[in-house]
Short mmCIF file of C-alpha atoms in Angstrom, two decimals:
data_model
loop_
_atom_site.label_atom_id
_atom_site.label_comp_id
_atom_site.label_asym_id
_atom_site.label_seq_id
_atom_site.Cartn_x
_atom_site.Cartn_y
_atom_site.Cartn_z
CA MET A 293 26.63 40.74 31.49
CA ALA A 294 23.08 41.20 30.28
CA LEU A 295 23.68 38.47 27.72
CA GLN A 296 24.88 36.03 30.34
CA SER A 297 21.90 36.53 32.59
CA SER A 298 19.50 36.12 29.69
CA MET A 299 21.21 32.84 28.80
CA ARG A 300 20.84 31.65 32.36
CA TRP A 301 17.19 32.56 32.28
CA ARG A 302 16.82 30.52 29.07
CA TYR A 303 18.48 27.49 30.59
CA LEU A 304 16.25 27.83 33.60
CA LYS A 305 13.18 27.90 31.42
CA GLU A 306 14.44 24.97 29.41
CA GLY A 307 15.07 22.95 32.54
CA PHE A 308 11.64 23.78 33.85
CA PHE A 309 9.84 22.66 30.69
CA PHE A 310 11.91 19.53 30.27
CA GLY A 311 11.07 18.71 33.87
CA LEU A 312 7.40 19.20 33.12
CA VAL A 313 7.61 16.87 30.13
CA ARG A 314 9.41 14.26 32.15
CA LEU A 315 6.91 14.58 34.95
CA SER A 316 3.91 14.04 32.69
CA ALA A 317 5.51 10.96 31.17
CA PHE A 318 6.16 9.68 34.66
CA VAL A 319 2.61 10.42 35.83
CA ILE A 320 1.11 8.50 32.92
CA THR A 321 3.37 5.50 33.44
CA ALA A 322 2.72 5.55 37.17
CA ALA A 323 -1.04 5.78 36.65
CA LEU A 324 -1.04 2.83 34.25
CA GLY A 325 1.28 0.81 36.45
CA GLY A 326 -0.74 1.64 39.54
CA LEU A 327 -3.97 0.65 37.85
CA LEU A 328 -2.59 -2.67 36.67
CA PHE A 329 -1.01 -3.37 40.04
CA TYR A 330 -4.27 -2.55 41.84
CA ILE A 331 -6.26 -4.89 39.60
CA PHE A 332 -3.65 -7.61 39.80
CA PHE A 333 -3.29 -7.34 43.58
CA ASN A 334 -7.04 -7.43 44.23
CA GLY A 335 -8.01 -9.86 41.53
CA LEU A 336 -5.35 -12.52 41.78
CA GLY A 337 -6.93 -14.12 44.84
CA ALA A 338 -10.10 -14.91 42.94
CA ILE A 339 -8.36 -16.61 40.02
CA SER A 340 -8.38 -20.38 40.09
CA TRP A 341 -8.96 -23.14 37.57
CA GLY A 342 -12.56 -23.36 38.70
CA PHE A 343 -13.04 -19.61 38.34
CA LEU A 344 -12.04 -19.85 34.69
CA THR A 345 -13.93 -23.03 33.84
CA LEU A 346 -17.15 -23.05 35.89
CA PRO A 347 -20.38 -21.08 35.60
CA PRO A 348 -21.42 -18.78 38.47
CA THR A 349 -23.44 -20.34 41.30
CA ASP A 350 -25.39 -19.15 44.36
CA SER A 351 -26.84 -16.00 42.75
CA MET A 352 -23.43 -15.29 41.22
CA THR A 353 -21.69 -15.00 44.57
CA LYS A 354 -19.66 -18.14 44.01
CA GLY A 355 -18.44 -20.26 41.14
CA GLY A 356 -16.67 -19.07 38.02
CA ILE A 357 -17.11 -16.82 35.04
CA MET A 358 -16.64 -19.26 32.20
CA PRO A 359 -19.88 -18.33 30.37
CA ALA A 360 -18.85 -14.68 30.41
CA ILE A 361 -15.37 -15.43 29.05
CA LEU A 362 -16.87 -17.54 26.30
CA GLY A 363 -19.52 -14.90 25.57
CA THR A 364 -16.93 -12.16 25.20
CA VAL A 365 -14.84 -14.37 22.92
CA TYR A 366 -17.87 -15.13 20.74
CA LEU A 367 -18.96 -11.51 20.57
CA THR A 368 -15.46 -10.32 19.74
CA LEU A 369 -14.89 -12.95 17.08
CA GLY A 370 -18.29 -12.12 15.60
CA ALA A 371 -17.45 -8.42 15.56
CA ILE A 372 -14.15 -9.14 13.76
CA ALA A 373 -15.85 -11.41 11.23
CA ILE A 374 -18.25 -8.61 10.40
CA ALA A 375 -16.02 -5.55 10.62
CA LEU A 376 -12.76 -6.84 9.11
CA PRO A 377 -14.00 -7.69 5.59
CA LEU A 378 -16.30 -4.69 5.50
CA GLY A 379 -13.62 -2.33 6.80
CA ILE A 380 -10.87 -3.58 4.50
CA THR A 381 -13.06 -3.45 1.40
CA SER A 382 -14.25 0.07 2.29
CA ALA A 383 -10.66 1.17 2.75
CA ILE A 384 -9.69 -0.38 -0.61
CA TYR A 385 -12.51 1.50 -2.25
CA LEU A 386 -11.57 4.78 -0.60
CA THR A 387 -7.83 4.62 -1.31
CA GLU A 388 -7.54 2.58 -4.51
CA TYR A 389 -10.70 3.03 -6.54
CA ALA A 390 -12.65 6.12 -5.60
CA ARG A 391 -11.81 9.27 -7.45
CA GLN A 392 -10.49 11.61 -4.78
CA GLY A 393 -13.13 14.33 -4.55
CA PRO A 394 -16.04 15.70 -2.51
CA LEU A 395 -17.83 12.34 -2.23
CA VAL A 396 -14.81 10.57 -0.78
CA ARG A 397 -14.23 13.50 1.56
CA VAL A 398 -17.82 13.24 2.84
CA ILE A 399 -17.41 9.49 3.39
CA ARG A 400 -14.15 10.05 5.29
CA ILE A 401 -15.75 12.69 7.50
CA GLY A 402 -18.61 10.28 8.12
CA VAL A 403 -16.22 7.53 9.16
CA ASN A 404 -14.38 9.87 11.50
CA CYS A 405 -17.64 11.06 13.04
CA LEU A 406 -18.64 7.45 13.59
CA ALA A 407 -15.43 6.95 15.54
CA GLY A 408 -16.42 9.75 17.91
CA VAL A 409 -19.94 8.57 18.67
CA PRO A 410 -20.40 7.47 22.30
CA SER A 411 -20.70 3.71 22.59
CA ILE A 412 -24.08 3.86 24.32
CA VAL A 413 -25.46 5.38 21.10
CA PHE A 414 -24.27 2.32 19.25
CA GLY A 415 -26.03 0.23 21.87
CA LEU A 416 -29.32 2.00 21.31
CA PHE A 417 -28.88 1.85 17.55
CA GLY A 418 -28.23 -1.90 17.77
CA LEU A 419 -31.29 -2.29 19.96
CA GLY A 420 -33.45 -0.39 17.51
CA LEU A 421 -32.17 -2.00 14.32
CA PHE A 422 -31.06 -5.53 15.10
CA VAL A 423 -32.98 -6.48 18.22
CA VAL A 424 -36.32 -4.83 17.52
CA PHE A 425 -36.68 -4.00 13.85
CA LEU A 426 -34.93 -7.04 12.38
CA GLN A 427 -36.26 -9.15 15.27
CA PHE A 428 -32.97 -10.91 15.99
CA GLY A 429 -33.67 -10.40 19.67
CA SER A 430 -30.96 -9.93 22.26
CA CYS A 431 -28.33 -12.40 21.06
CA ILE A 432 -24.77 -12.96 19.89
CA LEU A 433 -25.65 -11.86 16.35
CA SER A 434 -27.12 -8.51 17.41
CA GLY A 435 -24.24 -7.87 19.80
CA ALA A 436 -21.57 -8.82 17.26
CA LEU A 437 -23.17 -6.61 14.60
CA THR A 438 -23.33 -3.68 17.02
CA LEU A 439 -19.72 -4.15 18.13
CA GLY A 440 -18.71 -4.63 14.50
CA ILE A 441 -20.14 -1.23 13.58
CA LEU A 442 -18.47 0.26 16.64
CA ILE A 443 -14.99 -0.86 15.58
CA LEU A 444 -15.54 -0.29 11.85
CA PRO A 445 -14.04 3.24 11.85
CA THR A 446 -10.93 1.95 13.61
CA ILE A 447 -10.48 -0.79 11.04
CA ILE A 448 -11.17 1.49 8.07
CA GLY A 449 -8.72 4.06 9.44
CA ALA A 450 -6.00 1.50 10.06
CA SER A 451 -6.53 -0.12 6.66
CA GLU A 452 -6.46 3.19 4.83
CA GLU A 453 -3.22 4.18 6.52
CA ALA A 454 -1.69 0.81 5.72
CA LEU A 455 -2.79 0.94 2.07
CA LYS A 456 -1.46 4.46 1.67
CA GLY A 457 1.84 3.25 3.10
CA VAL A 458 2.37 0.81 0.23
CA PRO A 459 4.80 2.51 -2.16
CA GLN A 460 3.19 3.73 -5.37
CA THR A 461 6.12 2.15 -7.24
CA PHE A 462 4.78 -1.32 -6.37
CA ARG A 463 1.48 -0.52 -8.03
CA GLU A 464 3.21 0.96 -11.05
CA ALA A 465 5.53 -2.02 -11.41
CA SER A 466 2.62 -4.42 -11.38
CA LEU A 467 0.36 -2.42 -13.70
CA ALA A 468 3.21 -1.88 -16.16
CA LEU A 469 3.43 -5.66 -16.53
CA GLY A 470 -0.08 -5.75 -17.89
CA VAL A 471 -1.59 -6.91 -14.63
CA SER A 472 -5.10 -5.66 -13.96
CA LYS A 473 -5.89 -3.23 -11.20
CA TRP A 474 -7.75 -5.75 -9.08
CA GLN A 475 -4.98 -8.33 -9.39
CA THR A 476 -2.45 -5.67 -8.49
CA ILE A 477 -4.40 -4.83 -5.36
CA TYR A 478 -4.97 -8.45 -4.46
CA ARG A 479 -1.47 -9.76 -5.16
CA ILE A 480 0.78 -6.82 -4.33
CA VAL A 481 -0.93 -4.04 -2.42
CA LEU A 482 -2.97 -6.05 0.08
CA PRO A 483 -0.15 -8.43 1.13
CA SER A 484 2.13 -5.44 1.68
CA ALA A 485 -0.51 -3.62 3.69
CA MET A 486 -1.67 -6.63 5.70
CA PRO A 487 0.56 -6.19 8.77
CA GLY A 488 -0.61 -2.61 9.17
CA ILE A 489 -4.22 -3.58 8.66
CA LEU A 490 -3.98 -6.40 11.18
CA THR A 491 -2.28 -4.44 13.93
CA GLY A 492 -4.71 -1.57 13.61
CA SER A 493 -7.61 -3.96 13.58
CA ILE A 494 -6.44 -5.95 16.56
CA LEU A 495 -6.34 -2.76 18.60
CA GLY A 496 -9.96 -2.23 17.55
CA ILE A 497 -10.71 -5.75 18.67
CA GLY A 498 -9.32 -5.00 22.12
CA ARG A 499 -11.80 -2.18 22.31
CA ALA A 500 -14.70 -4.39 21.22
CA ALA A 501 -13.87 -6.92 23.93
CA GLY A 502 -14.00 -4.29 26.65
CA GLU A 503 -17.14 -2.36 25.70
CA THR A 504 -20.21 -2.67 27.90
CA ALA A 505 -22.73 -0.19 26.58
CA PRO A 506 -23.13 -1.59 23.05
CA ILE A 507 -23.89 -5.11 24.26
CA MET A 508 -26.01 -4.15 27.24
CA PHE A 509 -29.24 -4.08 25.21
CA THR A 510 -28.20 -6.24 22.31
CA ALA A 511 -26.53 -9.40 23.56
CA ALA A 512 -25.61 -9.60 27.21
CA ALA A 513 -27.52 -11.66 29.71
CA PHE A 514 -27.68 -10.85 33.40
CA PHE A 515 -27.16 -14.50 34.14
CA THR A 516 -27.27 -17.70 32.16
CA ALA A 517 -25.51 -20.88 33.09
CA LYS A 518 -26.40 -22.40 29.75
CA LEU A 519 -23.77 -22.02 27.07
CA PRO A 520 -24.97 -20.58 23.75
CA SER A 521 -25.89 -23.15 21.11
CA SER A 522 -26.48 -20.72 18.24
CA ILE A 523 -25.86 -17.11 17.30
CA PHE A 524 -29.44 -16.37 18.31
CA ASP A 525 -28.73 -17.10 21.99
CA GLU A 526 -28.08 -14.54 24.64
CA VAL A 527 -24.69 -14.72 26.33
CA MET A 528 -22.97 -13.43 29.40
CA ALA A 529 -20.01 -11.13 28.73
CA LEU A 530 -17.09 -10.04 30.92
CA PRO A 531 -17.62 -6.26 30.95
CA PHE A 532 -21.34 -6.59 31.53
CA HIS A 533 -20.78 -9.18 34.23
CA ILE A 534 -18.52 -6.77 36.08
CA TYR A 535 -21.10 -4.04 35.73
CA VAL A 536 -23.85 -6.29 37.04
CA LEU A 537 -21.86 -7.58 40.01
CA ALA A 538 -20.70 -4.13 41.00
CA THR A 539 -24.02 -2.34 40.73
CA ALA A 540 -27.02 -4.61 40.52
CA GLY A 541 -26.15 -7.77 42.40
CA THR A 542 -27.66 -8.67 45.70
CA HIS A 543 -24.31 -8.97 47.41
CA ILE A 544 -22.21 -6.19 46.02
CA GLU A 545 -19.70 -6.14 48.87
CA ALA A 546 -19.44 -9.92 49.12
CA THR A 547 -18.65 -10.32 45.45
CA ARG A 548 -15.78 -7.77 45.35
CA PRO A 549 -13.13 -10.46 44.91
CA ILE A 550 -15.07 -11.97 42.01
CA GLN A 551 -15.46 -8.52 40.49
CA PHE A 552 -11.72 -7.93 40.64
CA GLY A 553 -11.04 -11.39 39.35
CA THR A 554 -13.29 -10.74 36.36
CA VAL A 555 -11.62 -7.39 35.70
CA LEU A 556 -8.24 -9.10 35.79
CA VAL A 557 -9.38 -11.72 33.28
CA LEU A 558 -10.77 -9.02 30.95
CA VAL A 559 -7.63 -6.89 31.18
CA GLY A 560 -5.49 -9.98 30.64
CA LEU A 561 -7.50 -10.92 27.57
CA VAL A 562 -7.15 -7.46 26.04
CA LEU A 563 -3.42 -7.32 26.85
CA VAL A 564 -2.87 -10.69 25.19
CA VAL A 565 -4.66 -9.48 22.07
CA ASP A 566 -2.58 -6.28 22.01
CA LEU A 567 0.58 -8.30 22.54
CA VAL A 568 -0.26 -10.39 19.51
CA ALA A 569 -0.63 -7.19 17.49
CA ILE A 570 2.75 -5.95 18.66
CA ILE A 571 4.44 -9.24 17.83
CA ILE A 572 2.92 -9.38 14.35
CA ARG A 573 3.99 -5.83 13.67
CA SER A 574 7.56 -6.25 14.82
CA THR A 575 8.16 -9.54 12.99
CA ILE A 576 6.78 -8.17 9.74
CA ARG A 577 8.69 -4.93 10.10
CA LYS A 578 11.88 -6.92 10.26
CA ARG A 579 11.01 -8.72 7.05
CA LYS A 580 9.96 -5.66 5.13
CA ARG A 581 12.59 -3.56 3.42
CA TRP A 582 11.43 -0.57 1.51
CA MET B 68 5.39 -1.50 -48.03
CA GLU B 69 6.17 -2.65 -44.55
CA ASP B 70 5.74 0.01 -41.95
CA ASN B 71 8.70 0.14 -39.67
CA ARG B 72 7.13 2.62 -37.34
CA VAL B 73 5.74 0.70 -34.39
CA ILE B 74 4.39 3.64 -32.48
CA LYS B 75 3.21 6.92 -33.90
CA THR B 76 1.87 9.86 -31.98
CA LYS B 77 -0.33 12.33 -33.82
CA ASP B 78 -0.83 15.84 -32.51
CA VAL B 79 -0.79 14.70 -28.91
CA ASN B 80 -1.67 17.21 -26.24
CA PHE B 81 -1.64 16.22 -22.61
CA TYR B 82 -3.04 18.02 -19.59
CA TYR B 83 -2.61 17.65 -15.85
CA GLY B 84 -5.81 19.43 -14.88
CA LYS B 85 -5.51 22.77 -16.61
CA PHE B 86 -1.76 22.57 -17.04
CA ARG B 87 -0.73 21.60 -20.53
CA ALA B 88 2.28 19.31 -20.23
CA LEU B 89 2.64 18.35 -23.89
CA THR B 90 1.84 20.35 -26.99
CA ASP B 91 1.23 18.91 -30.45
CA ILE B 92 3.62 16.01 -30.27
CA SER B 93 3.83 14.09 -33.52
CA MET B 94 6.55 11.50 -33.47
CA ASP B 95 7.32 8.10 -34.97
CA PHE B 96 9.21 5.37 -33.17
CA GLU B 97 10.96 2.83 -35.33
CA LYS B 98 11.16 -0.88 -34.79
CA ASN B 99 14.38 -2.35 -33.37
CA ARG B 100 15.81 1.04 -32.72
CA VAL B 101 16.74 2.83 -29.54
CA THR B 102 15.07 6.19 -29.38
CA ALA B 103 16.23 8.61 -26.71
CA LEU B 104 14.11 11.43 -25.32
CA ILE B 105 16.17 14.22 -23.82
CA GLY B 106 15.51 17.65 -22.41
CA PRO B 107 15.60 19.60 -19.15
CA SER B 108 13.51 18.54 -16.13
CA GLY B 109 9.82 19.18 -16.56
CA CYS B 110 10.01 19.28 -20.36
CA GLY B 111 7.45 16.51 -20.74
CA LYS B 112 9.67 13.65 -21.90
CA SER B 113 8.68 11.31 -19.07
CA THR B 114 5.05 12.30 -19.50
CA LEU B 115 5.25 11.32 -23.16
CA LEU B 116 6.88 8.01 -22.28
CA ARG B 117 4.13 7.19 -19.81
CA LEU B 118 1.52 8.07 -22.41
CA LEU B 119 2.78 5.29 -24.64
CA ASN B 120 1.60 2.51 -22.32
CA ARG B 121 -1.18 4.45 -20.66
CA MET B 122 0.53 4.72 -17.29
CA ASN B 123 -0.76 8.28 -17.02
CA ASP B 124 -4.24 6.79 -16.66
CA LEU B 125 -3.34 6.27 -13.01
CA ILE B 126 -3.24 9.98 -12.31
CA ASP B 127 -6.60 11.60 -11.61
CA GLY B 128 -7.49 14.67 -13.61
CA THR B 129 -5.33 14.07 -16.67
CA ARG B 130 -6.53 14.35 -20.26
CA VAL B 131 -5.13 13.26 -23.61
CA GLU B 132 -5.91 14.78 -26.99
CA GLY B 133 -4.74 13.38 -30.31
CA GLU B 134 -3.80 9.82 -31.12
CA VAL B 135 -1.16 7.34 -30.05
CA LEU B 136 -1.04 4.61 -32.67
CA PHE B 137 0.47 1.26 -31.78
CA GLU B 138 0.65 -0.94 -34.85
CA GLY B 139 -1.83 1.36 -36.51
CA LYS B 140 -4.42 1.31 -33.73
CA ASN B 141 -5.11 4.19 -31.38
CA ILE B 142 -4.41 2.95 -27.86
CA TYR B 143 -6.69 5.65 -26.47
CA ASP B 144 -9.75 4.29 -28.25
CA PRO B 145 -12.45 3.62 -25.66
CA GLU B 146 -12.62 -0.09 -26.49
CA VAL B 147 -8.89 -0.63 -26.01
CA ASP B 148 -7.97 -2.35 -22.75
CA PRO B 149 -4.94 -0.62 -21.18
CA VAL B 150 -3.99 -3.93 -19.54
CA GLU B 151 -3.54 -5.49 -22.98
CA ILE B 152 -1.44 -2.52 -24.13
CA ARG B 153 0.83 -2.78 -21.11
CA ARG B 154 1.42 -6.46 -21.79
CA ARG B 155 2.88 -5.58 -25.15
CA ILE B 156 4.61 -2.37 -24.15
CA GLY B 157 6.73 -2.98 -21.07
CA MET B 158 8.28 -0.41 -18.80
CA VAL B 159 11.33 0.01 -16.62
CA PHE B 160 11.28 2.78 -14.06
CA GLN B 161 13.74 5.31 -12.76
CA LYS B 162 14.17 3.69 -9.39
CA PRO B 163 14.52 -0.09 -9.34
CA ASN B 164 11.17 -1.33 -8.02
CA PRO B 165 11.28 -5.09 -7.47
CA PHE B 166 8.42 -6.60 -5.49
CA PRO B 167 9.23 -7.74 -1.95
CA LYS B 168 9.20 -11.32 -3.20
CA SER B 169 11.80 -13.84 -4.30
CA ILE B 170 13.83 -13.23 -7.44
CA PHE B 171 12.00 -16.07 -9.15
CA SER B 172 8.57 -14.76 -8.16
CA ASN B 173 9.47 -11.31 -9.41
CA ILE B 174 10.14 -12.67 -12.89
CA THR B 175 7.18 -15.04 -13.03
CA TYR B 176 4.64 -12.68 -11.46
CA GLY B 177 3.46 -11.16 -14.75
CA PRO B 178 3.40 -14.35 -16.87
CA ARG B 179 1.67 -16.26 -14.10
CA LEU B 180 -1.14 -13.72 -13.83
CA ALA B 181 -1.36 -13.72 -17.61
CA GLY B 182 -2.22 -17.41 -17.37
CA LEU B 183 1.04 -19.34 -17.57
CA SER B 184 1.04 -21.95 -14.82
CA ASP B 185 3.35 -24.75 -15.99
CA ARG B 186 6.28 -24.88 -13.58
CA VAL B 187 8.77 -26.07 -16.18
CA GLU B 188 7.79 -23.36 -18.62
CA LEU B 189 7.96 -20.74 -15.89
CA GLU B 190 11.44 -21.86 -14.92
CA ALA B 191 12.59 -21.80 -18.52
CA LEU B 192 11.11 -18.35 -18.95
CA ALA B 193 12.80 -17.07 -15.81
CA GLU B 194 16.16 -18.38 -16.96
CA GLN B 195 15.73 -16.95 -20.43
CA SER B 196 14.67 -13.52 -19.15
CA LEU B 197 17.45 -13.35 -16.59
CA LYS B 198 20.00 -14.33 -19.27
CA GLN B 199 18.65 -11.63 -21.56
CA ALA B 200 19.08 -9.12 -18.77
CA VAL B 201 22.63 -10.47 -18.10
CA LEU B 202 21.76 -11.27 -14.51
CA TRP B 203 21.52 -15.06 -14.69
CA ASP B 204 25.08 -15.86 -13.67
CA GLU B 205 24.83 -13.67 -10.61
CA VAL B 206 21.53 -15.00 -9.31
CA LYS B 207 21.06 -18.52 -10.66
CA ASP B 208 21.84 -20.08 -7.26
CA ILE B 209 19.75 -17.67 -5.20
CA LEU B 210 16.49 -17.54 -7.16
CA GLY B 211 14.50 -18.24 -4.02
CA GLN B 212 15.97 -15.31 -2.10
CA SER B 213 14.30 -11.94 -1.72
CA ALA B 214 14.91 -9.54 -4.57
CA MET B 215 15.42 -6.85 -1.96
CA MET B 216 18.81 -8.43 -1.13
CA LEU B 217 20.24 -7.51 -4.53
CA SER B 218 22.29 -4.38 -5.22
CA GLY B 219 20.65 -1.44 -6.96
CA GLY B 220 22.17 -2.33 -10.32
CA GLN B 221 21.13 -5.96 -9.99
CA GLN B 222 17.64 -4.87 -8.97
CA GLN B 223 17.34 -2.74 -12.07
CA ARG B 224 18.45 -5.62 -14.30
CA LEU B 225 15.92 -7.78 -12.48
CA CYS B 226 13.25 -5.24 -13.34
CA ILE B 227 14.36 -5.37 -16.96
CA ALA B 228 14.20 -9.19 -16.87
CA ARG B 229 10.77 -8.95 -15.30
CA ALA B 230 9.56 -6.72 -18.13
CA LEU B 231 11.15 -9.02 -20.74
CA ALA B 232 9.41 -12.07 -19.27
CA MET B 233 6.14 -10.68 -20.61
CA LYS B 234 7.68 -10.86 -24.10
CA PRO B 235 6.73 -7.30 -24.98
CA ASP B 236 7.28 -5.69 -28.37
CA VAL B 237 8.35 -2.37 -26.99
CA LEU B 238 10.34 -1.53 -23.88
CA LEU B 239 9.95 1.91 -22.34
CA MET B 240 12.73 3.02 -19.99
CA ASP B 241 12.35 6.04 -17.76
CA GLU B 242 15.85 7.15 -16.77
CA PRO B 243 16.78 3.56 -15.96
CA THR B 244 20.31 4.34 -14.81
CA SER B 245 19.86 7.60 -12.94
CA ALA B 246 19.86 5.84 -9.55
CA LEU B 247 22.83 3.60 -10.38
CA ASP B 248 26.61 3.76 -10.11
CA PRO B 249 28.79 4.04 -13.25
CA ILE B 250 29.59 0.32 -13.45
CA SER B 251 25.95 -0.73 -13.23
CA THR B 252 25.12 2.01 -15.72
CA ALA B 253 27.67 0.66 -18.20
CA LYS B 254 26.22 -2.82 -17.84
CA ILE B 255 22.71 -1.62 -18.53
CA GLU B 256 23.80 0.46 -21.50
CA GLU B 257 25.49 -2.60 -22.96
CA LEU B 258 22.35 -4.57 -22.32
CA ILE B 259 20.23 -2.02 -24.16
CA GLN B 260 22.48 -2.39 -27.19
CA ASP B 261 21.86 -6.15 -27.16
CA LEU B 262 18.14 -5.86 -26.59
CA LYS B 263 17.41 -3.65 -29.55
CA ARG B 264 17.87 -6.59 -31.89
CA GLN B 265 14.64 -8.00 -30.51
CA TYR B 266 12.85 -5.03 -29.04
CA THR B 267 11.97 -1.49 -29.81
CA ILE B 268 13.37 0.64 -27.04
CA ILE B 269 12.37 4.13 -26.04
CA ILE B 270 14.45 5.65 -23.29
CA VAL B 271 14.20 8.87 -21.34
CA THR B 272 17.54 10.07 -20.08
CA HIS B 273 19.07 13.08 -18.39
CA ASN B 274 22.49 11.95 -19.36
CA MET B 275 23.38 13.28 -22.78
CA GLN B 276 26.47 11.13 -23.19
CA GLN B 277 24.20 8.18 -22.59
CA ALA B 278 21.79 9.26 -25.29
CA ALA B 279 24.73 9.78 -27.66
CA ARG B 280 26.23 6.38 -26.81
CA ILE B 281 23.23 4.12 -27.05
CA SER B 282 20.49 5.66 -29.17
CA ASP B 283 19.83 5.66 -32.89
CA LYS B 284 17.43 8.55 -32.83
CA THR B 285 17.06 11.37 -30.35
CA GLY B 286 14.22 13.74 -29.66
CA PHE B 287 14.86 16.97 -27.79
CA PHE B 288 12.00 18.37 -25.73
CA TYR B 289 11.60 21.78 -24.21
CA ILE B 290 8.58 23.06 -22.25
CA GLY B 291 6.23 20.40 -23.54
CA LYS B 292 7.25 20.69 -27.19
CA LEU B 293 9.29 18.44 -29.42
CA ILE B 294 11.95 20.86 -30.59
CA GLU B 295 14.01 18.58 -32.76
CA TYR B 296 13.91 14.92 -33.66
CA SER B 297 16.38 13.14 -35.90
CA ALA B 298 19.28 10.71 -36.02
CA THR B 299 21.32 10.84 -32.84
CA GLU B 300 24.50 11.54 -34.69
CA LYS B 301 22.96 14.56 -36.34
CA ILE B 302 21.48 15.91 -33.12
CA PHE B 303 24.81 15.74 -31.37
CA THR B 304 27.00 17.02 -34.20
CA ARG B 305 25.00 19.47 -36.26
CA PRO B 306 21.56 20.14 -34.80
CA ASP B 307 19.20 22.29 -36.83
CA VAL B 308 17.78 24.26 -33.95
CA LYS B 309 19.75 26.66 -31.79
CA GLN B 310 17.95 25.55 -28.58
CA THR B 311 19.05 21.96 -29.16
CA GLU B 312 22.63 23.01 -29.64
CA ASP B 313 22.53 25.15 -26.50
CA TYR B 314 21.17 22.25 -24.48
CA ILE B 315 23.58 19.56 -25.64
CA THR B 316 26.57 21.82 -25.27
CA GLY B 317 25.48 22.67 -21.75
CA ARG B 318 24.86 26.32 -22.46
CA PHE B 319 21.26 26.08 -21.40
CA GLY B 320 20.09 28.82 -19.06
#
């Protein structure tokens, strides 16, 4: 009798905790869905061909956001161009070449710490180093460098994981054929790790596209209808544009639809990038068999 | 007089950190012979095999004492390039490890990186190597397909063909049949018999019948020491050392 009641109590507890788990999964999904729906619902009205292809007009209360879209694309591409080679080579050094010891451990801790630094700190660092000290001024180059450093830990982390995931037997097979270490890395290890490196990196890219604080002092213009002609030009950027319209504009209430439209474009951009990552990963996973 | 001993080890000690894995190994390996290394797990036979083409270099914190002479030259001399050594001393591993590339690319990978670029020569080399490994008839029409599609036994013969394509002098085999079924095993054993006419083969095996069937000389290892080393026939019929006898008769505790 006592046994039976204790069993019932166990089932009750189990049911309760499973319910809790289910509930939290549901809450997260609902929150995400609600957020996306809210943005979509409020922003869709603002989207038109003109909105995507024209510069803002009338003190940014009318017109489009094309310069900001373009600016974000430039900044993000610049950040990738800087962070991807640097991140991949660092990861190769850490996993393939460096003797595993205290030095490598210190570097790894450093990289992880970098990942936890608030993005505004990166913004101030970029302002101090690139804008002021190196005298690049507020421009695409400074912004891309700052964003590049911001996403570097993500890319190093993803690359390290991907490199570690390449079976040791591949390296051994290649080296045993009298192939040098560098050629082994270049011909066997890197191609096998590439899908992992790319997916991890693309997720970092999504983050770079959405950050406001790092570009606030280093690249983003309050308003410029002129499109950039070199990497030393200031640009508008989607996240900063939203920030400006929502807090510093002269017609905050009147520009709500434009604000939501811009948010929708930014979210759409990031989702597309993430989607690409997911597609790359799943197609390569199907091809890979080890 | 012509020296028939291709590889000689002289008082070799090997350490993983502080752990001594091999103790005073002095051993000669003869040309065009199959030499088997046997012994219980952890006895150091695989470690010794991997010393012969410097594969242990890959493991941090290892140390070698003594000399490993290949054609009279110590391969652990500082000026010796391990890459060069591995070109001449090939290796086949316990688990088949083809690259995730086509069958053709698997074979031509090594030669290509060694500088061979002529397509016709590469094709001839691929055919020759695959024939040597008795795989040609099975794969000649699917050379462009992924090597991962092949069965385990085929993959292992592909790995042998891949090693042969580098035209090595010595072929090291680390339990090459332990992951294979009996039919594939028989095929590879037969292959080893054929290959010894051209190559010097050193094979680590857990399977004592295999050592008895295919090798000319056998070395028995126990806890990092070479206990007994002589003609296979002698080892398996009238070994000198009691430990050897206990091991090959399965009375090992």
